[in-house]
mmCIF file of C-alpha atoms in Angstrom:
data_model
loop_
_atom_site.group_PDB
_atom_site.id
_atom_site.type_symbol
_atom_site.label_atom_id
_atom_site.label_comp_id
_atom_site.label_asym_id
_atom_site.label_seq_id
_atom_site.Cartn_x
_atom_site.Cartn_y
_atom_site.Cartn_z
ATOM 1 C CA LYS A 1 127.533 119.533 64.294
ATOM 2 C CA TYR A 2 125.172 121.456 62.063
ATOM 3 C CA PRO A 3 121.968 122.840 63.562
ATOM 4 C CA VAL A 4 118.767 122.013 61.727
ATOM 5 C CA THR A 5 115.683 124.219 62.086
ATOM 6 C CA PHE A 6 112.272 123.098 60.920
ATOM 7 C CA THR A 7 108.804 124.571 61.124
ATOM 8 C CA VAL A 8 105.582 122.582 60.754
ATOM 9 C CA ARG A 9 101.995 123.855 60.712
ATOM 10 C CA GLY A 10 98.878 121.837 61.387
ATOM 11 C CA ASP A 11 96.320 121.002 64.025
ATOM 12 C CA MET A 12 97.591 119.805 67.383
ATOM 13 C CA ALA A 13 96.647 116.182 66.671
ATOM 14 C CA SER A 14 98.876 116.133 63.598
ATOM 15 C CA LEU A 15 101.825 117.648 65.488
ATOM 16 C CA ARG A 16 101.529 115.284 68.464
ATOM 17 C CA PRO A 17 103.638 112.456 66.866
ATOM 18 C CA ILE A 18 106.437 114.923 66.127
ATOM 19 C CA LEU A 19 106.405 116.250 69.694
ATOM 20 C CA ALA A 20 106.361 112.691 71.042
ATOM 21 C CA MET A 21 109.404 111.775 68.954
ATOM 22 C CA LEU A 22 111.338 114.894 69.963
ATOM 23 C CA THR A 23 110.643 114.415 73.675
ATOM 24 C CA ASP A 24 111.009 110.609 73.869
ATOM 25 C CA PRO A 25 113.413 110.019 76.799
ATOM 26 C CA THR A 26 114.757 106.828 75.208
ATOM 27 C CA ARG A 27 115.914 108.701 72.069
ATOM 28 C CA ALA A 28 116.811 112.175 73.193
ATOM 29 C CA VAL A 29 117.056 114.882 70.535
ATOM 30 C CA ALA A 30 119.330 117.780 71.462
ATOM 31 C CA LEU A 31 117.176 120.869 70.959
ATOM 32 C CA THR A 32 118.334 124.455 71.316
ATOM 33 C CA HIS A 33 114.915 125.912 70.507
ATOM 34 C CA LEU A 34 111.344 124.588 70.658
ATOM 35 C CA ALA A 35 108.295 126.813 70.256
ATOM 36 C CA LEU A 36 104.610 126.141 69.739
ATOM 37 C CA SER A 37 102.708 129.194 68.515
ATOM 38 C CA GLN A 38 99.936 130.485 66.306
ATOM 39 C CA PRO A 39 101.077 130.963 62.697
ATOM 40 C CA PRO A 40 101.436 134.516 61.386
ATOM 41 C CA ARG A 41 98.094 135.813 60.128
ATOM 42 C CA GLY A 42 96.401 132.763 61.656
ATOM 43 C CA SER A 43 93.201 132.749 63.641
ATOM 44 C CA PRO A 44 92.777 130.944 66.974
ATOM 45 C CA LEU A 45 89.411 129.743 65.651
ATOM 46 C CA GLU A 46 91.118 127.722 62.891
ATOM 47 C CA GLY A 47 92.844 125.455 65.417
ATOM 48 C CA ILE A 48 96.105 125.582 63.457
ATOM 49 C CA VAL A 49 99.367 125.810 65.391
ATOM 50 C CA GLN A 50 102.990 126.156 64.347
ATOM 51 C CA LEU A 51 105.842 124.087 65.780
ATOM 52 C CA SER A 52 109.350 125.433 65.288
ATOM 53 C CA ALA A 53 112.404 123.556 66.548
ATOM 54 C CA THR A 54 116.171 123.727 66.173
ATOM 55 C CA ALA A 55 118.129 120.545 66.774
ATOM 56 C CA THR A 56 121.903 120.547 67.188
ATOM 57 C CA SER A 57 122.214 117.049 65.805
ATOM 58 C CA VAL A 58 119.794 114.969 63.795
ATOM 59 C CA VAL A 59 119.766 111.320 62.750
ATOM 60 C CA VAL A 60 117.599 110.713 59.706
ATOM 61 C CA ARG A 61 115.694 107.426 59.778
ATOM 62 C CA PRO A 62 113.836 107.123 56.464
ATOM 63 C CA GLU A 63 112.032 104.006 57.651
ATOM 64 C CA ALA A 64 110.409 105.894 60.567
ATOM 65 C CA SER A 65 106.870 106.987 59.772
ATOM 66 C CA LEU A 66 104.992 109.962 61.158
ATOM 67 C CA GLU A 67 101.853 108.407 59.668
ATOM 68 C CA LEU A 68 101.154 111.546 57.644
ATOM 69 C CA ASP A 69 99.620 109.459 54.868
ATOM 70 C CA LYS A 70 96.766 108.225 57.076
ATOM 71 C CA GLU A 71 93.398 109.900 56.711
ATOM 72 C CA ASP A 72 92.169 111.827 59.731
ATOM 73 C CA GLN A 73 90.117 109.343 61.794
ATOM 74 C CA ARG A 74 87.971 112.084 63.370
ATOM 75 C CA GLN A 75 85.960 112.676 60.192
#
């Protein structure tokens, strides 16, 4: 097993699909660390958060989409 750590920054709506995937009870991901915080030098008024997670084992599914290519529907 090789741990994988990743950090993603964005607004909470854009991080929600990642959190949903990581916490889906039907496809458990073994996490040793999960933190949601404000990025360094960030401002709470910007609405940007940082998700950092370390997984002990990861299965890559290239066909799975996080829908990052879709335009924000709130505009």
